[in-house]
mmCIF file with all atom_site columns, C-alpha atoms in Angstrom:
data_model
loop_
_atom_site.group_PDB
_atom_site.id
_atom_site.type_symbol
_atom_site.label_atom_id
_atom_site.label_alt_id
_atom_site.label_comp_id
_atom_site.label_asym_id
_atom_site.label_entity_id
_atom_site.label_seq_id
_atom_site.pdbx_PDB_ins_code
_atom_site.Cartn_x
_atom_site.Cartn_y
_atom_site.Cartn_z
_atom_site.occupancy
_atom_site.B_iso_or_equiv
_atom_site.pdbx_formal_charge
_atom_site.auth_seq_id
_atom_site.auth_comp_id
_atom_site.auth_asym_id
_atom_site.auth_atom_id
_atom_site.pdbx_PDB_model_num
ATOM 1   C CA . UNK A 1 1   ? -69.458 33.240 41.137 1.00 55.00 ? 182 UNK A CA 1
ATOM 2   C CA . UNK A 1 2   ? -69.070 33.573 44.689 1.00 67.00 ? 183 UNK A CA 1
ATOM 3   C CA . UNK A 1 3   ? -71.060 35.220 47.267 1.00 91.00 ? 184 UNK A CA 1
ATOM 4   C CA . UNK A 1 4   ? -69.796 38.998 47.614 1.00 97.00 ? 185 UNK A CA 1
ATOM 5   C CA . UNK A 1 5   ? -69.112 39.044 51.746 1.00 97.00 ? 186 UNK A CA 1
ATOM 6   C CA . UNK A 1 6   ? -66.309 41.680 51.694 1.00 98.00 ? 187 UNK A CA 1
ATOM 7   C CA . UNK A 1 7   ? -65.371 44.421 49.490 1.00 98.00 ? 188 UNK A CA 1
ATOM 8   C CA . UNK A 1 8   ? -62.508 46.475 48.752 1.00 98.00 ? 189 UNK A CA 1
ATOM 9   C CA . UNK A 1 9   ? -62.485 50.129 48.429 1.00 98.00 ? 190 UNK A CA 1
ATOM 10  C CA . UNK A 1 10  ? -59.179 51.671 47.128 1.00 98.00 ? 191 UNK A CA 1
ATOM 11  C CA . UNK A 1 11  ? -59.851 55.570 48.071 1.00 98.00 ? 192 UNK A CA 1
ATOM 12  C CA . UNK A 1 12  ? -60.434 57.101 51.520 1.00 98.00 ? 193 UNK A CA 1
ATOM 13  C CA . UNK A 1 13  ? -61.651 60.300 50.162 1.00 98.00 ? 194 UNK A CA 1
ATOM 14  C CA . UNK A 1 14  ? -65.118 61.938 50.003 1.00 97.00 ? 195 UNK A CA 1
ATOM 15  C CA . UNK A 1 15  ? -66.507 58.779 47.564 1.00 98.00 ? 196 UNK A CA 1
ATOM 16  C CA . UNK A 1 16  ? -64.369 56.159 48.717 1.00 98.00 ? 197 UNK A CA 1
ATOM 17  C CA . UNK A 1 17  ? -65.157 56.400 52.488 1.00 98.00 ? 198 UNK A CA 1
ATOM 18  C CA . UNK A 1 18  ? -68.647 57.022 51.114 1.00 98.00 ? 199 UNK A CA 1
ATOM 19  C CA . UNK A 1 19  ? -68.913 53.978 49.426 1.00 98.00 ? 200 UNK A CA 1
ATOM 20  C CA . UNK A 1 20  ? -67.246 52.156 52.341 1.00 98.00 ? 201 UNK A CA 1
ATOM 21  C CA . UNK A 1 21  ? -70.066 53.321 54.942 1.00 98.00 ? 202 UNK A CA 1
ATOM 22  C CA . UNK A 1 22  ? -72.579 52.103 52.703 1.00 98.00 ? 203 UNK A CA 1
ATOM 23  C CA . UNK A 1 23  ? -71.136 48.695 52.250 1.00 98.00 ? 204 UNK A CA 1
ATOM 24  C CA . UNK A 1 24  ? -70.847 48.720 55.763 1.00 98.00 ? 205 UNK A CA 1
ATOM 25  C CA . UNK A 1 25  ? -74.183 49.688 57.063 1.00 97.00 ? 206 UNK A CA 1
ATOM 26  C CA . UNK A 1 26  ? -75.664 46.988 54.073 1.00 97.00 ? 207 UNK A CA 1
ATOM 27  C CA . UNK A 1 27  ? -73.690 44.204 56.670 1.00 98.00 ? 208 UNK A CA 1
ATOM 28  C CA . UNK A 1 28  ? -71.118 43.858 54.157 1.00 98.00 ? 209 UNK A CA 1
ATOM 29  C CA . UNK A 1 29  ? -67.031 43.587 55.326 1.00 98.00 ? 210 UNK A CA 1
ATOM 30  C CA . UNK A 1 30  ? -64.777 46.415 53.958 1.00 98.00 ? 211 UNK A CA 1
ATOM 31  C CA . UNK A 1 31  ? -61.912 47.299 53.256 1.00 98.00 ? 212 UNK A CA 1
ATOM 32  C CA . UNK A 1 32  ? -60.643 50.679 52.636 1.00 98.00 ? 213 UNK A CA 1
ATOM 33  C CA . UNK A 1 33  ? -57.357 51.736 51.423 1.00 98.00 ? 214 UNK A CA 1
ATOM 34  C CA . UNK A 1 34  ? -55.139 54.967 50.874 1.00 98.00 ? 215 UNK A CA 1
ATOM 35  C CA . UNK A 1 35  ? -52.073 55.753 49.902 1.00 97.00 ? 216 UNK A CA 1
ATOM 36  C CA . UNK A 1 36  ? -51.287 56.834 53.053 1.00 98.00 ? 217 UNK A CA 1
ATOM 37  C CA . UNK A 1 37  ? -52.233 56.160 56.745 1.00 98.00 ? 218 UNK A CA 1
ATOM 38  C CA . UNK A 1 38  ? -53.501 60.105 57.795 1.00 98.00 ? 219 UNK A CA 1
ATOM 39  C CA . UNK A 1 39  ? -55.882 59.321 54.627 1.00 98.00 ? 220 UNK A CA 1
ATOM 40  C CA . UNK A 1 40  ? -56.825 56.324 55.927 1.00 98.00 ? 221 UNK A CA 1
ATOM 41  C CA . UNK A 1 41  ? -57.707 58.019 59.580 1.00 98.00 ? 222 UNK A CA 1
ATOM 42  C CA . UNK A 1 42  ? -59.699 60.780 57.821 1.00 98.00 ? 223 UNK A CA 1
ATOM 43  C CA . UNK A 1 43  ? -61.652 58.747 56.051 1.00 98.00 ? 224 UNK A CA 1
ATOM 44  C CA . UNK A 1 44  ? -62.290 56.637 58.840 1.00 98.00 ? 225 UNK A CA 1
ATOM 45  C CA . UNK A 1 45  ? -63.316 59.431 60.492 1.00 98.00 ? 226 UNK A CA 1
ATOM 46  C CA . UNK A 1 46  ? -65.382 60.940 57.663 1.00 98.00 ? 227 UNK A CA 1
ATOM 47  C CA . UNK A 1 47  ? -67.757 57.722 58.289 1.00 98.00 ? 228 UNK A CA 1
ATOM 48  C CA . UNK A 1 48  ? -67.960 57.761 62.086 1.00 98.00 ? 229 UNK A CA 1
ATOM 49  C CA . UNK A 1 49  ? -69.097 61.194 61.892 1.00 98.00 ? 230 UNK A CA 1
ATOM 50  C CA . UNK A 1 50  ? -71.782 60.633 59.305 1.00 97.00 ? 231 UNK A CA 1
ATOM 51  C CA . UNK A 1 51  ? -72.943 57.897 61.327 1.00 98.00 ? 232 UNK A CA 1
ATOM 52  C CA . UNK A 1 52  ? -72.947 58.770 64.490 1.00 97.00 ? 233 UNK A CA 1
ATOM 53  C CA . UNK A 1 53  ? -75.236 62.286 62.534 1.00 96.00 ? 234 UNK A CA 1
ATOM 54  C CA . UNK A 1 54  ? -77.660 59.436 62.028 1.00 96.00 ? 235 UNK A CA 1
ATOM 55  C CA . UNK A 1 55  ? -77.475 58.214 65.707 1.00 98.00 ? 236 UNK A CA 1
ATOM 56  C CA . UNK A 1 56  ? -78.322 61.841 66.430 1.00 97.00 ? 237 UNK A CA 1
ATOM 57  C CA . UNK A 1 57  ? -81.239 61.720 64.489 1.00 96.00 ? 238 UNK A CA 1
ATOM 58  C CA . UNK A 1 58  ? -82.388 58.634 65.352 1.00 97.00 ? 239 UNK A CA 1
ATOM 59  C CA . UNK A 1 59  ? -82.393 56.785 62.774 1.00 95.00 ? 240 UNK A CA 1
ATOM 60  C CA . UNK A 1 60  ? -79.900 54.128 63.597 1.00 96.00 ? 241 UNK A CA 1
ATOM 61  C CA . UNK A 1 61  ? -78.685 53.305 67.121 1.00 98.00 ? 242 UNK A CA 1
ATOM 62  C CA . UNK A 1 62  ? -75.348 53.791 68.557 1.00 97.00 ? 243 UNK A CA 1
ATOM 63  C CA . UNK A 1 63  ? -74.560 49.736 69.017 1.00 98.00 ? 244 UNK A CA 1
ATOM 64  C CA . UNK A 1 64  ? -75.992 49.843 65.299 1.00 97.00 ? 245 UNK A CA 1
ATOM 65  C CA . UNK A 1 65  ? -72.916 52.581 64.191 1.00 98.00 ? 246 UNK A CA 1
ATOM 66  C CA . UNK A 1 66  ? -70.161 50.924 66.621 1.00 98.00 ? 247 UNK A CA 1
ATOM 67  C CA . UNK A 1 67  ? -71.247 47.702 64.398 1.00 98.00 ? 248 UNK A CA 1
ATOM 68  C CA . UNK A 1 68  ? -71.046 49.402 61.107 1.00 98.00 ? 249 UNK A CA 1
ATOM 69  C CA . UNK A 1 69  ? -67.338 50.945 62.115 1.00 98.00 ? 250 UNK A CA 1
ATOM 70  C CA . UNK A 1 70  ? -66.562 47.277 63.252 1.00 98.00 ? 251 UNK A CA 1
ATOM 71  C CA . UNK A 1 71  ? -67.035 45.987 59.411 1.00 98.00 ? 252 UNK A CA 1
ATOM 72  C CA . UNK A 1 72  ? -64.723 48.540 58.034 1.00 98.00 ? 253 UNK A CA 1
ATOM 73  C CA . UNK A 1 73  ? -60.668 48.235 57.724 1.00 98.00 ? 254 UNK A CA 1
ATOM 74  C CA . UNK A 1 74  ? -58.440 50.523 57.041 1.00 98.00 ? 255 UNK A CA 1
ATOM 75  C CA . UNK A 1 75  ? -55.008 49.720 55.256 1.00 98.00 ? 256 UNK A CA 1
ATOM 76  C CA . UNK A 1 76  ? -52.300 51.044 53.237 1.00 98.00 ? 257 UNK A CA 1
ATOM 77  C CA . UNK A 1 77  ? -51.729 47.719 51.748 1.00 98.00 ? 258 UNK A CA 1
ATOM 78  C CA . UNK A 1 78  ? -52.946 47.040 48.619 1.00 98.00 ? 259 UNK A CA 1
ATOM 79  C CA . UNK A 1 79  ? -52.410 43.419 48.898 1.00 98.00 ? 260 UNK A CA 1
ATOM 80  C CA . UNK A 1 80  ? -54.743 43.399 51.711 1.00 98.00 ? 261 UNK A CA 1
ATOM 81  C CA . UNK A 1 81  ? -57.152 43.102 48.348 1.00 98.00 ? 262 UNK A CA 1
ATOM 82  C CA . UNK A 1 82  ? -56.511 39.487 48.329 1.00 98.00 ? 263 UNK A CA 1
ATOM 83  C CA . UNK A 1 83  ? -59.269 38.607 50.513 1.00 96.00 ? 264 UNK A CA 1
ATOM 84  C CA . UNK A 1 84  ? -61.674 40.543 48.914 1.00 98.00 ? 265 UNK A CA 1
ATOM 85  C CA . UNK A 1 85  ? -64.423 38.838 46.776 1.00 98.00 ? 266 UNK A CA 1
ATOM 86  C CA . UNK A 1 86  ? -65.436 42.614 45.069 1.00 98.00 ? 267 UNK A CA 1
ATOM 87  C CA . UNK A 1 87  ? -63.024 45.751 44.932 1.00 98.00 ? 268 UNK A CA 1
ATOM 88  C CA . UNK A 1 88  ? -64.024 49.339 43.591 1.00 98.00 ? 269 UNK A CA 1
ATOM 89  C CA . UNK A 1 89  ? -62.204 52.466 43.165 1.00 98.00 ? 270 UNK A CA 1
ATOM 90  C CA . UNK A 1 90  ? -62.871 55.917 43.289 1.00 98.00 ? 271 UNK A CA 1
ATOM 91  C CA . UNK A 1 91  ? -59.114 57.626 42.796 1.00 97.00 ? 272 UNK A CA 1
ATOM 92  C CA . UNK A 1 92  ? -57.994 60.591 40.740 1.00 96.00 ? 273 UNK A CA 1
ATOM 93  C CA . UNK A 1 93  ? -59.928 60.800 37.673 1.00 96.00 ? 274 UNK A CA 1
ATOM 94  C CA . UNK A 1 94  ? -56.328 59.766 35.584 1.00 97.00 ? 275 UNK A CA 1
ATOM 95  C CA . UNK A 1 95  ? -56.136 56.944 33.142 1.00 97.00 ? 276 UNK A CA 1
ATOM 96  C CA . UNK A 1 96  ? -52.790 55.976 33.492 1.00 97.00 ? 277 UNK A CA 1
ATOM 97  C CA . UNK A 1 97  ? -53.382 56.348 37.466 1.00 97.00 ? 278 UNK A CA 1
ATOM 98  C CA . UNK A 1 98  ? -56.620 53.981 36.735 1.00 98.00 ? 279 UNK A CA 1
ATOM 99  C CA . UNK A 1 99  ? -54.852 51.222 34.351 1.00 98.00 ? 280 UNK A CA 1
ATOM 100 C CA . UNK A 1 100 ? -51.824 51.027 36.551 1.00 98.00 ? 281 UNK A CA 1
ATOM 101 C CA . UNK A 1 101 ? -54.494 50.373 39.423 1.00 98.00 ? 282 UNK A CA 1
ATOM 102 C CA . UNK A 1 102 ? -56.423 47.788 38.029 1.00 98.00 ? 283 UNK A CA 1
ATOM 103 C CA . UNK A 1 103 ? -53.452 45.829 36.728 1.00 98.00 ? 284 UNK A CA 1
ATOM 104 C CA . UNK A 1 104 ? -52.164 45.931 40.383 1.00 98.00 ? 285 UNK A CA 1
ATOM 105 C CA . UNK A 1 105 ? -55.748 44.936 41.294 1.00 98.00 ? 286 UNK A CA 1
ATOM 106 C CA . UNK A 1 106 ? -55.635 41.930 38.588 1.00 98.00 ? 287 UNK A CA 1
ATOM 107 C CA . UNK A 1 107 ? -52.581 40.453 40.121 1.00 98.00 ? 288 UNK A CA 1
ATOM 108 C CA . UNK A 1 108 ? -53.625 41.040 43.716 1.00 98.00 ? 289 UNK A CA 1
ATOM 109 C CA . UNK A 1 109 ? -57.512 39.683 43.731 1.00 98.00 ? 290 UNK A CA 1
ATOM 110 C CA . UNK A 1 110 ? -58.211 36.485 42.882 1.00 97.00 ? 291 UNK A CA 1
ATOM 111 C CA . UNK A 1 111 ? -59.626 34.814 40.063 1.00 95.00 ? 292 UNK A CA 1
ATOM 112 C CA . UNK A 1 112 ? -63.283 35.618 39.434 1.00 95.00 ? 293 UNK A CA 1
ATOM 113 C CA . UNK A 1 113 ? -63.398 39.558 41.581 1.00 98.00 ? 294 UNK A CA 1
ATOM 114 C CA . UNK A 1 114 ? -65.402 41.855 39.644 1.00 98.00 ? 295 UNK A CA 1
ATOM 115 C CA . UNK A 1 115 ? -62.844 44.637 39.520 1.00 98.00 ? 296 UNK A CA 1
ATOM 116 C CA . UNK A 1 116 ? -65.365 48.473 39.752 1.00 98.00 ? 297 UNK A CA 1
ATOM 117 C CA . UNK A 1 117 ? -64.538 51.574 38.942 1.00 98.00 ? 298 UNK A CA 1
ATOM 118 C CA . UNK A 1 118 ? -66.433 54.925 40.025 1.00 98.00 ? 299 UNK A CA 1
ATOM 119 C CA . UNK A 1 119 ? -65.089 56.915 36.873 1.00 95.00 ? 300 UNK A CA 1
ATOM 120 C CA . UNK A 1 120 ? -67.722 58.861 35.304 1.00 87.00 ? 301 UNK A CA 1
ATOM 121 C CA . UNK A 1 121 ? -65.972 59.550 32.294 1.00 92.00 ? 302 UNK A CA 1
ATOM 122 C CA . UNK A 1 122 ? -63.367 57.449 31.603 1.00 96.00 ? 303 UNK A CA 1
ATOM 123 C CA . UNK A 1 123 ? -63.668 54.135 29.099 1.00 97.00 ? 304 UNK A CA 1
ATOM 124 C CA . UNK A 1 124 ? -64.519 51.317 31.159 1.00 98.00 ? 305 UNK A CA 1
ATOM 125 C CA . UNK A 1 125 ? -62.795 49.049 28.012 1.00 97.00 ? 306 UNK A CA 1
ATOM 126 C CA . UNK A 1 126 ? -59.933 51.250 28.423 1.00 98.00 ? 307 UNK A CA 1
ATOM 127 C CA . UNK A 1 127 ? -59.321 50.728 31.618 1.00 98.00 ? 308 UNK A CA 1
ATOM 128 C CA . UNK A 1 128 ? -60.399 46.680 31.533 1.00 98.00 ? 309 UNK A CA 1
ATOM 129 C CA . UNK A 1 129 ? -57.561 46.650 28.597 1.00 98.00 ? 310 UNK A CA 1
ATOM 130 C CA . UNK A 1 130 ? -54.957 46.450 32.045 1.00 98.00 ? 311 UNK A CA 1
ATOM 131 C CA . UNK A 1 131 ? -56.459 43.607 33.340 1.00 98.00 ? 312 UNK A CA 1
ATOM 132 C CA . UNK A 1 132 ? -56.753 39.283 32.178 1.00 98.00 ? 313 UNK A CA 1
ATOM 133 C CA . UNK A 1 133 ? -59.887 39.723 32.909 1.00 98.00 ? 314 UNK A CA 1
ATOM 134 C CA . UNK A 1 134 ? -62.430 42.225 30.797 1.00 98.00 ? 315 UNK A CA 1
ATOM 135 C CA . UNK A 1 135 ? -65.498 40.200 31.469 1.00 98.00 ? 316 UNK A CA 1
ATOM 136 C CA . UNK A 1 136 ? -64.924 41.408 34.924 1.00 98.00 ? 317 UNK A CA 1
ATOM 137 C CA . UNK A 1 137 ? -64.364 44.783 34.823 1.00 98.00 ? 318 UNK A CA 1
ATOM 138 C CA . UNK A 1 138 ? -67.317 47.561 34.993 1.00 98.00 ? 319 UNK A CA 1
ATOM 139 C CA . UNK A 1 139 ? -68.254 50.765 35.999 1.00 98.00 ? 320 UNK A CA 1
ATOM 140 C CA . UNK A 1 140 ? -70.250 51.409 38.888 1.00 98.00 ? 321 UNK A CA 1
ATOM 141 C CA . UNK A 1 141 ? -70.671 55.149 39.847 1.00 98.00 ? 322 UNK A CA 1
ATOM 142 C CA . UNK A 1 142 ? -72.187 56.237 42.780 1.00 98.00 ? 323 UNK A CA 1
ATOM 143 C CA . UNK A 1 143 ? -73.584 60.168 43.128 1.00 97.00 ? 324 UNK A CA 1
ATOM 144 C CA . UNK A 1 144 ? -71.790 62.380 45.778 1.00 95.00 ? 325 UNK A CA 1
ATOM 145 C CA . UNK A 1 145 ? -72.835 62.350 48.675 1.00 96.00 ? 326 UNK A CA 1
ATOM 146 C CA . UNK A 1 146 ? -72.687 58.367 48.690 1.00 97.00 ? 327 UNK A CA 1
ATOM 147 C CA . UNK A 1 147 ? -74.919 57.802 52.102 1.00 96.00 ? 328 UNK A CA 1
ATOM 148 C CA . UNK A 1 148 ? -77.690 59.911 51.014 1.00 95.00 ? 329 UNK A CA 1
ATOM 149 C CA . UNK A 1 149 ? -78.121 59.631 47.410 1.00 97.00 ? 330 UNK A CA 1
ATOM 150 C CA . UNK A 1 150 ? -79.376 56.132 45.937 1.00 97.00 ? 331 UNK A CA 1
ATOM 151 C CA . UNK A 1 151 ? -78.580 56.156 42.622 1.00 97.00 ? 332 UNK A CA 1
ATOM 152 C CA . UNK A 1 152 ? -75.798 54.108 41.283 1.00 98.00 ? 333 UNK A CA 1
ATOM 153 C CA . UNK A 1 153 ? -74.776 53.848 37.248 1.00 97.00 ? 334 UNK A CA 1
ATOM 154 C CA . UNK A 1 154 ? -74.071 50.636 36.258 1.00 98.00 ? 335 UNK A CA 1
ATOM 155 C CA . UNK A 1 155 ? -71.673 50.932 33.298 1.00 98.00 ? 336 UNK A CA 1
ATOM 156 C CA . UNK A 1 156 ? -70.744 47.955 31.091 1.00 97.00 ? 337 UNK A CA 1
ATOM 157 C CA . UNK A 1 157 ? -67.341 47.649 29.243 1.00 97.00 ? 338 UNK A CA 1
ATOM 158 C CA . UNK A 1 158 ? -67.096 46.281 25.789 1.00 97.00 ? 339 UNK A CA 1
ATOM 159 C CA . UNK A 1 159 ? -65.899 42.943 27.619 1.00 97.00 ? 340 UNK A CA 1
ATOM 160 C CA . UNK A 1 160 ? -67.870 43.299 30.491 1.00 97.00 ? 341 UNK A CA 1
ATOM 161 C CA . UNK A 1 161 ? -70.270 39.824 30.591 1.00 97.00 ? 342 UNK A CA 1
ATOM 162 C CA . UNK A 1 162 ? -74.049 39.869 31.269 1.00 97.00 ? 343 UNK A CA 1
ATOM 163 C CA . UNK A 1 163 ? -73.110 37.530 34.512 1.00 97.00 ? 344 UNK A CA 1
ATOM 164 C CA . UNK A 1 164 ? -70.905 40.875 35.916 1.00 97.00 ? 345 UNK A CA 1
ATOM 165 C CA . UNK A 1 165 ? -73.688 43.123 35.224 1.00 97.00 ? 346 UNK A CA 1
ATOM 166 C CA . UNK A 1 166 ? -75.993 41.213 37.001 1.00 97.00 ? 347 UNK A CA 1
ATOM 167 C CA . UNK A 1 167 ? -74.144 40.684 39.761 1.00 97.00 ? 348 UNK A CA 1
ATOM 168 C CA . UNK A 1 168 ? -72.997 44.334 40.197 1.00 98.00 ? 349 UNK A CA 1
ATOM 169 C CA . UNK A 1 169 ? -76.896 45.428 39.800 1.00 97.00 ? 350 UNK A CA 1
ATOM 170 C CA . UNK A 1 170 ? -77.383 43.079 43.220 1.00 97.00 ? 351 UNK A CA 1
ATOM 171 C CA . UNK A 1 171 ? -74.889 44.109 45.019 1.00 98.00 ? 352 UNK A CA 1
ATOM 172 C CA . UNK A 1 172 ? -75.794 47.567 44.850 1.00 98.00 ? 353 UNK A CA 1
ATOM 173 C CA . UNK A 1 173 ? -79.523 46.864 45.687 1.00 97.00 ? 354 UNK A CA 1
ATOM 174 C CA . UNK A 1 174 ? -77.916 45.308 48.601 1.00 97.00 ? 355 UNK A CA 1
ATOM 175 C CA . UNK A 1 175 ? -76.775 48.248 49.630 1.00 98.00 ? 356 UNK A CA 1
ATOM 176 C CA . UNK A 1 176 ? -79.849 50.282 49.226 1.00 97.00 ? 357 UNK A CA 1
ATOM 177 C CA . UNK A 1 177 ? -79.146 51.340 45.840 1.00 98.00 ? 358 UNK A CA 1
ATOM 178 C CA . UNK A 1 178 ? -81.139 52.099 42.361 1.00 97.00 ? 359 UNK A CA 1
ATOM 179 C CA . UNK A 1 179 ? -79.057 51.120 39.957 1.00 97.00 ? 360 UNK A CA 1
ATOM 180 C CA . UNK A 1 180 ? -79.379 52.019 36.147 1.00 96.00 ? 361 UNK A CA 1
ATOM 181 C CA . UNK A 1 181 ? -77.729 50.370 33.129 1.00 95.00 ? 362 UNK A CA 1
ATOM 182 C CA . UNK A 1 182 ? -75.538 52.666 30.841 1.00 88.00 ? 363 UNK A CA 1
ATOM 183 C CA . UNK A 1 183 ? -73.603 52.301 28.450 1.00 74.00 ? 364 UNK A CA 1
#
């Protein structure tokens, strides 16, 4: 187990760009990918303005935002993944879209990355079956919208290992989350 320092977010859209600010703003490095580059821009976007909303507010200051955009990448490249020590997804709510993911994912991170999903109803084991590495694969779904609420569920796998759960439940009280177990 290594220290989780940068995370990858495959997904620009409304959770994935939400998930990215949050990572970012909890000092963490991200990257954030899309299929395509205008995704890409608009979720960049998406998180600048929902930032700088809390620079106009007050509660964070604008050096505090510019340094929060600063931690997050944007990329069409998957196998920007590589340098990743966490990755999650939040994509189309497709199995087959999911698996073919997360086998991409397998061969792409290295050894060891806790591979997340955000589905909320698909079988974590299901989607673990495309990987080598089950122990390492979990659910972790975040409520829309991803700045403002805090809960996260934490959802284990049949292989998913105690150590992964544990792990996941930190990170995302790192990033100002509550976190609940479910199965």
């Amino acid at each position: 187990m290594s220290e989780i320092k940068t995370i990858g977010v495959v997904g620009a859209g409304q959770m994935g760009n939400g998930i990215a600010h949050v990572a970012a703003q909890a000092g963490l490095g991200v990257v954030m990918h899309d299929l395509e580059d205008a995704f890409v821009e608009r979720g960049l976007g998406a998180i600048a303005k929902n930032l700088q909303r809390g620079v106009d507010k007050g509660r964070m200051s604008a050096e505090d935002k510019d340094a929060t955009l600063a931690r997050v990448t944007g990329t069409t490249d998957l196998d920007a993944f590589a340098e990743c020590d966490f990755a999650v997804e939040a994509v189309v709510e497709n199995l087959d879209v999911k698996t073919d993911l997360f086998g991409r994912l397998d061969r792409i991170c290295r050894d060891g990355v806790i591979l997340a999903t955000n589905t909320s109803s698909i079988s974590i084991t299901k989607i673990a079956s495309a990987t080598g590495r089950p122990e390492r694969v979990i659910g972790m779904h975040f409520m829309n919208p991803v700045p403002v609420m805090k809960l996260v569920e934490v959802i284990r796998g049949l292989g998913t290992s105690d150590q992964t759960t544990r792990e996941v439940l930190d990170l995302a009280a790192r990033m100002g989350k509550t976190a609940v177990e479910c199965r």
